[in-house]
Amino acid sequence: MAFTSCLAITLLVSVLNLCIRGTYADYGAGWVGGHATFYGGGDASGTMGGACGYGNLYSQGYGTNTAALSTALFNDGLSCGSCYEMRCDNDPRWCLPGSIIVTATNFCPPNFAQANDNGGWCNPPLQNFDLAEPAFLQIAQYRAGIVPVSFRRVACVKKGGIRFTINGHSYFNLVLITNVAGAGDVHSVSIKGSKGGWQSMSRNWGQNWQSNNYLNGQALSFQVTTSDGRTVTSNNVAPGNWQFGQTFSGGQF
């Protein structure tokens, strides 16, 4: 009986640990190993757009310290907006000293036509960061092409509030959420019109969240929850006369 109870407690603790790890997405954990490559050209113009939906990374405030994540890190887009500190590791021929902090803004797709150790750098289960070229050159020399790195999740530091860009049309409100501090990666969003209550939004792609309710002519409020379980409520961010295509700034973590 005592053995059965101990076994049950052990299993419960294991499940709780798995839930916590999944919820917090290793935010604040220690250094782990991976690799870094680069793309996008010397001015990082080739990194614009991308699978997170952020569009122009310059105007959105992300700059050139950005990364496309491999499948093992991307989490089907839920990792968009997360921040990582990394340093080149154990390759004295190519590594430069110091570390950088990058924001996840894109997806590095697998290339199953190439081996994991010969071109298929973003194939599962590899943890690879395809960095914007200017970011890569801060930690390694151009000729390296690919380098081993140590990395860890860190808190994102942003200026101003969370930004909500309202796209779509009536009965299809597609809201792009950017400039998120703290954990950075948005995992759930709710919206409230001034004539109704809170309604959950569904993630369309990247960090674009949708509501199929008619909200025209209503002031809009948002609740944003990140992977660490924290929530910020931004009340009446958009006034009742908001228009599609406009961006509004709310609270911040």
C-alpha atoms as a PDB file:
ATOM      1  CA  MET A   1       0.000   0.000   0.000  1.00  0.00           C
ATOM      2  CA  ALA A   2       2.807   2.386   0.951  1.00  0.00           C
ATOM      3  CA  PHE A   3       4.660   1.447  -2.244  1.00  0.00           C
ATOM      4  CA  THR A   4       1.540   2.111  -4.325  1.00  0.00           C
ATOM      5  CA  SER A   5       1.090   5.529  -2.688  1.00  0.00           C
ATOM      6  CA  CYS A   6       4.737   6.444  -3.269  1.00  0.00           C
ATOM      7  CA  LEU A   7       4.477   5.333  -6.889  1.00  0.00           C
ATOM      8  CA  ALA A   8       1.342   7.438  -7.378  1.00  0.00           C
ATOM      9  CA  ILE A   9       3.028  10.484  -5.851  1.00  0.00           C
ATOM     10  CA  THR A  10       6.118   9.966  -8.018  1.00  0.00           C
ATOM     11  CA  LEU A  11       3.975   9.765 -11.160  1.00  0.00           C
ATOM     12  CA  LEU A  12       2.037  12.883 -10.128  1.00  0.00           C
ATOM     13  CA  VAL A  13       5.255  14.840  -9.583  1.00  0.00           C
ATOM     14  CA  SER A  14       6.560  13.687 -12.968  1.00  0.00           C
ATOM     15  CA  VAL A  15       3.379  14.814 -14.708  1.00  0.00           C
ATOM     16  CA  LEU A  16       3.471  18.175 -12.929  1.00  0.00           C
ATOM     17  CA  ASN A  17       7.096  18.647 -13.956  1.00  0.00           C
ATOM     18  CA  LEU A  18       6.216  17.915 -17.564  1.00  0.00           C
ATOM     19  CA  CYS A  19       3.307  20.352 -17.435  1.00  0.00           C
ATOM     20  CA  ILE A  20       5.452  23.079 -15.939  1.00  0.00           C
ATOM     21  CA  ARG A  21       8.202  22.529 -18.485  1.00  0.00           C
ATOM     22  CA  GLY A  22       5.670  22.641 -21.307  1.00  0.00           C
ATOM     23  CA  THR A  23       3.956  25.732 -19.986  1.00  0.00           C
ATOM     24  CA  TYR A  24       7.109  27.689 -19.320  1.00  0.00           C
ATOM     25  CA  ALA A  25       8.821  26.553 -22.525  1.00  0.00           C
ATOM     26  CA  ASP A  26      12.186  26.400 -20.740  1.00  0.00           C
ATOM     27  CA  TYR A  27      11.969  30.151 -20.105  1.00  0.00           C
ATOM     28  CA  GLY A  28      14.727  31.040 -17.640  1.00  0.00           C
ATOM     29  CA  ALA A  29      16.451  27.636 -17.907  1.00  0.00           C
ATOM     30  CA  GLY A  30      20.214  27.135 -18.227  1.00  0.00           C
ATOM     31  CA  TRP A  31      22.505  26.992 -21.237  1.00  0.00           C
ATOM     32  CA  VAL A  32      22.006  24.212 -23.794  1.00  0.00           C
ATOM     33  CA  GLY A  33      23.786  23.326 -27.009  1.00  0.00           C
ATOM     34  CA  GLY A  34      22.767  23.936 -30.601  1.00  0.00           C
ATOM     35  CA  HIS A  35      24.050  25.434 -33.847  1.00  0.00           C
ATOM     36  CA  ALA A  36      23.747  28.707 -35.710  1.00  0.00           C
ATOM     37  CA  THR A  37      23.752  29.466 -39.438  1.00  0.00           C
ATOM     38  CA  PHE A  38      22.813  32.702 -41.217  1.00  0.00           C
ATOM     39  CA  TYR A  39      20.667  34.106 -44.027  1.00  0.00           C
ATOM     40  CA  GLY A  40      19.157  37.312 -45.349  1.00  0.00           C
ATOM     41  CA  GLY A  41      22.190  39.217 -46.644  1.00  0.00           C
ATOM     42  CA  GLY A  42      24.430  41.818 -45.087  1.00  0.00           C
ATOM     43  CA  ASP A  43      21.559  44.261 -44.512  1.00  0.00           C
ATOM     44  CA  ALA A  44      19.184  41.483 -43.354  1.00  0.00           C
ATOM     45  CA  SER A  45      16.674  42.525 -46.021  1.00  0.00           C
ATOM     46  CA  GLY A  46      16.077  38.856 -46.793  1.00  0.00           C
ATOM     47  CA  THR A  47      14.716  38.289 -43.286  1.00  0.00           C
ATOM     48  CA  MET A  48      11.679  40.533 -43.770  1.00  0.00           C
ATOM     49  CA  GLY A  49       8.244  38.933 -43.633  1.00  0.00           C
ATOM     50  CA  GLY A  50       8.583  35.396 -42.370  1.00  0.00           C
ATOM     51  CA  ALA A  51       6.472  32.757 -40.683  1.00  0.00           C
ATOM     52  CA  CYS A  52       5.727  34.820 -37.576  1.00  0.00           C
ATOM     53  CA  GLY A  53       3.887  37.456 -39.597  1.00  0.00           C
ATOM     54  CA  TYR A  54       5.854  40.430 -38.290  1.00  0.00           C
ATOM     55  CA  GLY A  55       6.395  41.935 -41.747  1.00  0.00           C
ATOM     56  CA  ASN A  56       9.024  44.670 -41.814  1.00  0.00           C
ATOM     57  CA  LEU A  57      11.305  43.828 -38.901  1.00  0.00           C
ATOM     58  CA  TYR A  58      12.909  47.267 -39.021  1.00  0.00           C
ATOM     59  CA  SER A  59       9.680  49.220 -38.557  1.00  0.00           C
ATOM     60  CA  GLN A  60       8.374  46.708 -36.028  1.00  0.00           C
ATOM     61  CA  GLY A  61      11.424  47.334 -33.858  1.00  0.00           C
ATOM     62  CA  TYR A  62      13.055  43.915 -34.110  1.00  0.00           C
ATOM     63  CA  GLY A  63      15.995  45.132 -36.179  1.00  0.00           C
ATOM     64  CA  THR A  64      18.633  42.653 -37.325  1.00  0.00           C
ATOM     65  CA  ASN A  65      19.132  40.655 -34.118  1.00  0.00           C
ATOM     66  CA  THR A  66      16.631  38.053 -35.252  1.00  0.00           C
ATOM     67  CA  ALA A  67      16.516  34.328 -35.896  1.00  0.00           C
ATOM     68  CA  ALA A  68      14.571  31.733 -37.845  1.00  0.00           C
ATOM     69  CA  LEU A  69      14.060  28.689 -35.636  1.00  0.00           C
ATOM     70  CA  SER A  70      14.313  25.056 -36.652  1.00  0.00           C
ATOM     71  CA  THR A  71      11.321  22.744 -36.201  1.00  0.00           C
ATOM     72  CA  ALA A  72      12.565  21.575 -32.805  1.00  0.00           C
ATOM     73  CA  LEU A  73      12.416  25.157 -31.482  1.00  0.00           C
ATOM     74  CA  PHE A  74       9.624  26.776 -33.514  1.00  0.00           C
ATOM     75  CA  ASN A  75       6.723  24.985 -31.788  1.00  0.00           C
ATOM     76  CA  ASP A  76       4.419  25.490 -34.784  1.00  0.00           C
ATOM     77  CA  GLY A  77       4.756  29.254 -34.403  1.00  0.00           C
ATOM     78  CA  LEU A  78       4.080  29.538 -30.681  1.00  0.00           C
ATOM     79  CA  SER A  79       7.764  30.384 -30.136  1.00  0.00           C
ATOM     80  CA  CYS A  80       7.473  33.525 -32.259  1.00  0.00           C
ATOM     81  CA  GLY A  81       8.620  36.510 -30.229  1.00  0.00           C
ATOM     82  CA  SER A  82      10.704  34.521 -27.747  1.00  0.00           C
ATOM     83  CA  CYS A  83      14.209  35.799 -26.993  1.00  0.00           C
ATOM     84  CA  TYR A  84      17.460  33.877 -26.727  1.00  0.00           C
ATOM     85  CA  GLU A  85      20.936  34.736 -25.581  1.00  0.00           C
ATOM     86  CA  MET A  86      23.623  32.815 -27.427  1.00  0.00           C
ATOM     87  CA  ARG A  87      27.358  32.586 -27.795  1.00  0.00           C
ATOM     88  CA  CYS A  88      29.614  30.747 -30.209  1.00  0.00           C
ATOM     89  CA  ASP A  89      31.035  27.715 -28.420  1.00  0.00           C
ATOM     90  CA  ASN A  90      34.029  25.387 -28.742  1.00  0.00           C
ATOM     91  CA  ASP A  91      35.187  26.433 -32.200  1.00  0.00           C
ATOM     92  CA  PRO A  92      38.213  28.710 -31.665  1.00  0.00           C
ATOM     93  CA  ARG A  93      38.887  28.894 -35.403  1.00  0.00           C
ATOM     94  CA  TRP A  94      35.616  30.705 -36.103  1.00  0.00           C
ATOM     95  CA  CYS A  95      34.122  31.906 -32.807  1.00  0.00           C
ATOM     96  CA  LEU A  96      34.189  35.524 -31.655  1.00  0.00           C
ATOM     97  CA  PRO A  97      33.939  36.473 -27.970  1.00  0.00           C
ATOM     98  CA  GLY A  98      30.771  37.706 -26.314  1.00  0.00           C
ATOM     99  CA  SER A  99      27.077  36.896 -26.647  1.00  0.00           C
ATOM    100  CA  ILE A 100      24.038  38.313 -28.430  1.00  0.00           C
ATOM    101  CA  ILE A 101      20.302  38.359 -27.761  1.00  0.00           C
ATOM    102  CA  VAL A 102      18.009  37.564 -30.673  1.00  0.00           C
ATOM    103  CA  THR A 103      14.247  37.430 -31.155  1.00  0.00           C
ATOM    104  CA  ALA A 104      12.523  34.561 -32.968  1.00  0.00           C
ATOM    105  CA  THR A 105      10.825  36.044 -36.030  1.00  0.00           C
ATOM    106  CA  ASN A 106      10.807  33.243 -38.625  1.00  0.00           C
ATOM    107  CA  PHE A 107      10.860  29.499 -39.294  1.00  0.00           C
ATOM    108  CA  CYS A 108      13.824  27.619 -40.732  1.00  0.00           C
ATOM    109  CA  PRO A 109      12.220  24.715 -42.623  1.00  0.00           C
ATOM    110  CA  PRO A 110      13.773  21.259 -42.759  1.00  0.00           C
ATOM    111  CA  ASN A 111      15.559  20.055 -45.867  1.00  0.00           C
ATOM    112  CA  PHE A 112      15.187  16.298 -45.846  1.00  0.00           C
ATOM    113  CA  ALA A 113      17.081  16.007 -49.131  1.00  0.00           C
ATOM    114  CA  GLN A 114      20.241  16.751 -47.154  1.00  0.00           C
ATOM    115  CA  ALA A 115      21.741  14.978 -44.167  1.00  0.00           C
ATOM    116  CA  ASN A 116      21.445  16.562 -40.738  1.00  0.00           C
ATOM    117  CA  ASP A 117      25.205  17.040 -40.618  1.00  0.00           C
ATOM    118  CA  ASN A 118      25.593  18.167 -44.224  1.00  0.00           C
ATOM    119  CA  GLY A 119      23.185  20.937 -45.177  1.00  0.00           C
ATOM    120  CA  GLY A 120      20.045  19.798 -43.357  1.00  0.00           C
ATOM    121  CA  TRP A 121      20.853  22.053 -40.429  1.00  0.00           C
ATOM    122  CA  CYS A 122      17.213  22.723 -39.561  1.00  0.00           C
ATOM    123  CA  ASN A 123      16.036  19.127 -39.787  1.00  0.00           C
ATOM    124  CA  PRO A 124      14.434  17.617 -36.669  1.00  0.00           C
ATOM    125  CA  PRO A 125      15.590  17.057 -33.994  1.00  0.00           C
ATOM    126  CA  LEU A 126      18.356  19.675 -34.445  1.00  0.00           C
ATOM    127  CA  GLN A 127      18.131  22.902 -32.460  1.00  0.00           C
ATOM    128  CA  ASN A 128      19.350  25.409 -35.020  1.00  0.00           C
ATOM    129  CA  PHE A 129      19.122  29.198 -35.210  1.00  0.00           C
ATOM    130  CA  ASP A 130      19.285  30.596 -38.731  1.00  0.00           C
ATOM    131  CA  LEU A 131      20.405  34.074 -37.719  1.00  0.00           C
ATOM    132  CA  ALA A 132      20.136  37.285 -39.681  1.00  0.00           C
ATOM    133  CA  GLU A 133      23.621  37.733 -41.121  1.00  0.00           C
ATOM    134  CA  PRO A 134      24.485  40.855 -39.039  1.00  0.00           C
ATOM    135  CA  ALA A 135      23.616  38.924 -35.866  1.00  0.00           C
ATOM    136  CA  PHE A 136      25.731  35.917 -36.873  1.00  0.00           C
ATOM    137  CA  LEU A 137      28.729  38.152 -37.563  1.00  0.00           C
ATOM    138  CA  GLN A 138      28.642  39.365 -33.971  1.00  0.00           C
ATOM    139  CA  ILE A 139      29.540  35.909 -32.674  1.00  0.00           C
ATOM    140  CA  ALA A 140      31.353  34.190 -35.551  1.00  0.00           C
ATOM    141  CA  GLN A 141      33.253  34.801 -38.757  1.00  0.00           C
ATOM    142  CA  TYR A 142      31.415  34.807 -42.088  1.00  0.00           C
ATOM    143  CA  ARG A 143      33.447  31.959 -43.580  1.00  0.00           C
ATOM    144  CA  ALA A 144      32.357  29.578 -40.832  1.00  0.00           C
ATOM    145  CA  GLY A 145      28.872  29.163 -42.307  1.00  0.00           C
ATOM    146  CA  ILE A 146      27.725  27.156 -39.304  1.00  0.00           C
ATOM    147  CA  VAL A 147      29.020  27.174 -35.731  1.00  0.00           C
ATOM    148  CA  PRO A 148      28.161  25.393 -32.488  1.00  0.00           C
ATOM    149  CA  VAL A 149      26.454  27.647 -29.942  1.00  0.00           C
ATOM    150  CA  SER A 150      25.293  27.614 -26.368  1.00  0.00           C
ATOM    151  CA  PHE A 151      21.925  29.302 -25.882  1.00  0.00           C
ATOM    152  CA  ARG A 152      19.288  30.005 -23.267  1.00  0.00           C
ATOM    153  CA  ARG A 153      15.854  31.623 -23.130  1.00  0.00           C
ATOM    154  CA  VAL A 154      15.943  35.112 -21.654  1.00  0.00           C
ATOM    155  CA  ALA A 155      13.427  37.842 -20.968  1.00  0.00           C
ATOM    156  CA  CYS A 156      12.670  40.102 -23.925  1.00  0.00           C
ATOM    157  CA  VAL A 157      13.227  43.817 -23.337  1.00  0.00           C
ATOM    158  CA  LYS A 158      11.031  46.083 -25.461  1.00  0.00           C
ATOM    159  CA  LYS A 159      10.323  49.804 -25.648  1.00  0.00           C
ATOM    160  CA  GLY A 160       6.712  50.912 -25.293  1.00  0.00           C
ATOM    161  CA  GLY A 161       3.650  48.734 -25.007  1.00  0.00           C
ATOM    162  CA  ILE A 162       2.423  45.614 -26.739  1.00  0.00           C
ATOM    163  CA  ARG A 163       1.268  46.557 -30.242  1.00  0.00           C
ATOM    164  CA  PHE A 164      -1.980  45.365 -31.814  1.00  0.00           C
ATOM    165  CA  THR A 165      -2.349  45.738 -35.589  1.00  0.00           C
ATOM    166  CA  ILE A 166      -5.937  45.130 -36.661  1.00  0.00           C
ATOM    167  CA  ASN A 167      -6.279  43.626 -40.126  1.00  0.00           C
ATOM    168  CA  GLY A 168      -8.998  41.668 -41.902  1.00  0.00           C
ATOM    169  CA  HIS A 169     -12.594  42.847 -42.365  1.00  0.00           C
ATOM    170  CA  SER A 170     -15.984  42.707 -40.669  1.00  0.00           C
ATOM    171  CA  TYR A 171     -16.563  39.310 -39.003  1.00  0.00           C
ATOM    172  CA  PHE A 172     -12.867  38.474 -39.547  1.00  0.00           C
ATOM    173  CA  ASN A 173     -10.667  40.478 -37.219  1.00  0.00           C
ATOM    174  CA  LEU A 174      -7.041  39.401 -37.700  1.00  0.00           C
ATOM    175  CA  VAL A 175      -4.842  40.985 -35.034  1.00  0.00           C
ATOM    176  CA  LEU A 176      -1.056  40.891 -35.305  1.00  0.00           C
ATOM    177  CA  ILE A 177       0.564  41.114 -31.864  1.00  0.00           C
ATOM    178  CA  THR A 178       4.120  42.484 -31.702  1.00  0.00           C
ATOM    179  CA  ASN A 179       6.618  44.100 -29.343  1.00  0.00           C
ATOM    180  CA  VAL A 180       5.928  41.731 -26.452  1.00  0.00           C
ATOM    181  CA  ALA A 181       8.366  41.913 -23.528  1.00  0.00           C
ATOM    182  CA  GLY A 182       8.996  39.277 -20.847  1.00  0.00           C
ATOM    183  CA  ALA A 183       8.621  35.739 -22.213  1.00  0.00           C
ATOM    184  CA  GLY A 184       7.794  37.309 -25.570  1.00  0.00           C
ATOM    185  CA  ASP A 185       5.877  34.365 -27.029  1.00  0.00           C
ATOM    186  CA  VAL A 186       2.106  34.827 -26.972  1.00  0.00           C
ATOM    187  CA  HIS A 187       0.173  31.630 -26.245  1.00  0.00           C
ATOM    188  CA  SER A 188      -3.383  32.918 -25.846  1.00  0.00           C
ATOM    189  CA  VAL A 189      -5.347  36.104 -26.563  1.00  0.00           C
ATOM    190  CA  SER A 190      -8.813  37.337 -25.673  1.00  0.00           C
ATOM    191  CA  ILE A 191     -10.643  40.315 -27.133  1.00  0.00           C
ATOM    192  CA  LYS A 192     -13.541  42.365 -25.794  1.00  0.00           C
ATOM    193  CA  GLY A 193     -15.675  44.886 -27.577  1.00  0.00           C
ATOM    194  CA  SER A 194     -17.232  47.662 -25.539  1.00  0.00           C
ATOM    195  CA  LYS A 195     -20.672  46.136 -26.146  1.00  0.00           C
ATOM    196  CA  GLY A 196     -19.825  42.617 -24.982  1.00  0.00           C
ATOM    197  CA  GLY A 197     -17.667  40.368 -22.840  1.00  0.00           C
ATOM    198  CA  TRP A 198     -14.306  38.656 -23.243  1.00  0.00           C
ATOM    199  CA  GLN A 199     -13.988  36.215 -26.146  1.00  0.00           C
ATOM    200  CA  SER A 200     -11.057  33.908 -26.853  1.00  0.00           C
ATOM    201  CA  MET A 201      -9.214  34.435 -30.114  1.00  0.00           C
ATOM    202  CA  SER A 202      -7.750  31.598 -32.177  1.00  0.00           C
ATOM    203  CA  ARG A 203      -4.248  31.680 -33.589  1.00  0.00           C
ATOM    204  CA  ASN A 204      -4.387  31.915 -37.377  1.00  0.00           C
ATOM    205  CA  TRP A 205      -0.651  31.765 -38.111  1.00  0.00           C
ATOM    206  CA  GLY A 206       2.525  33.059 -36.525  1.00  0.00           C
ATOM    207  CA  GLN A 207       1.390  35.733 -34.069  1.00  0.00           C
ATOM    208  CA  ASN A 208      -1.769  36.625 -35.996  1.00  0.00           C
ATOM    209  CA  TRP A 209      -4.861  36.016 -33.877  1.00  0.00           C
ATOM    210  CA  GLN A 210      -8.409  36.025 -35.190  1.00  0.00           C
ATOM    211  CA  SER A 211     -11.939  36.689 -34.001  1.00  0.00           C
ATOM    212  CA  ASN A 212     -14.973  36.071 -36.190  1.00  0.00           C
ATOM    213  CA  ASN A 213     -17.250  38.365 -34.185  1.00  0.00           C
ATOM    214  CA  TYR A 214     -18.605  41.670 -35.438  1.00  0.00           C
ATOM    215  CA  LEU A 215     -16.689  44.312 -33.484  1.00  0.00           C
ATOM    216  CA  ASN A 216     -16.921  47.337 -35.778  1.00  0.00           C
ATOM    217  CA  GLY A 217     -17.696  50.587 -33.979  1.00  0.00           C
ATOM    218  CA  GLN A 218     -16.694  49.227 -30.571  1.00  0.00           C
ATOM    219  CA  ALA A 219     -13.721  50.156 -28.408  1.00  0.00           C
ATOM    220  CA  LEU A 220     -11.463  47.079 -28.169  1.00  0.00           C
ATOM    221  CA  SER A 221      -9.638  45.589 -25.190  1.00  0.00           C
ATOM    222  CA  PHE A 222      -7.150  42.716 -25.238  1.00  0.00           C
ATOM    223  CA  GLN A 223      -5.797  40.144 -22.792  1.00  0.00           C
ATOM    224  CA  VAL A 224      -2.449  38.642 -23.782  1.00  0.00           C
ATOM    225  CA  THR A 225      -0.956  35.584 -22.059  1.00  0.00           C
ATOM    226  CA  THR A 226       2.602  34.391 -22.685  1.00  0.00           C
ATOM    227  CA  SER A 227       4.228  30.991 -22.168  1.00  0.00           C
ATOM    228  CA  ASP A 228       5.187  31.770 -18.571  1.00  0.00           C
ATOM    229  CA  GLY A 229       1.515  32.081 -17.641  1.00  0.00           C
ATOM    230  CA  ARG A 230       1.559  35.850 -17.130  1.00  0.00           C
ATOM    231  CA  THR A 231      -1.288  37.956 -18.529  1.00  0.00           C
ATOM    232  CA  VAL A 232      -1.497  41.639 -19.409  1.00  0.00           C
ATOM    233  CA  THR A 233      -4.874  43.297 -19.890  1.00  0.00           C
ATOM    234  CA  SER A 234      -5.029  46.363 -22.135  1.00  0.00           C
ATOM    235  CA  ASN A 235      -8.394  48.031 -21.734  1.00  0.00           C
ATOM    236  CA  ASN A 236      -9.938  50.149 -24.501  1.00  0.00           C
ATOM    237  CA  VAL A 237      -6.731  50.148 -26.535  1.00  0.00           C
ATOM    238  CA  ALA A 238      -8.554  50.851 -29.793  1.00  0.00           C
ATOM    239  CA  PRO A 239     -11.229  53.595 -29.721  1.00  0.00           C
ATOM    240  CA  GLY A 240     -14.664  52.973 -31.153  1.00  0.00           C
ATOM    241  CA  ASN A 241     -13.735  54.588 -34.484  1.00  0.00           C
ATOM    242  CA  TRP A 242     -10.772  52.286 -35.187  1.00  0.00           C
ATOM    243  CA  GLN A 243     -10.136  51.230 -38.772  1.00  0.00           C
ATOM    244  CA  PHE A 244      -8.634  48.086 -40.286  1.00  0.00           C
ATOM    245  CA  GLY A 245      -4.910  48.505 -40.876  1.00  0.00           C
ATOM    246  CA  GLN A 246      -4.342  50.617 -37.766  1.00  0.00           C
ATOM    247  CA  THR A 247      -1.938  49.769 -34.920  1.00  0.00           C
ATOM    248  CA  PHE A 248      -2.556  50.516 -31.248  1.00  0.00           C
ATOM    249  CA  SER A 249      -0.278  50.253 -28.213  1.00  0.00           C
ATOM    250  CA  GLY A 250      -1.373  48.660 -24.943  1.00  0.00           C
ATOM    251  CA  GLY A 251       0.138  47.536 -21.648  1.00  0.00           C
ATOM    252  CA  GLN A 252       3.382  45.650 -21.293  1.00  0.00           C
ATOM    253  CA  PHE A 253       4.928  42.826 -19.258  1.00  0.00           C
END
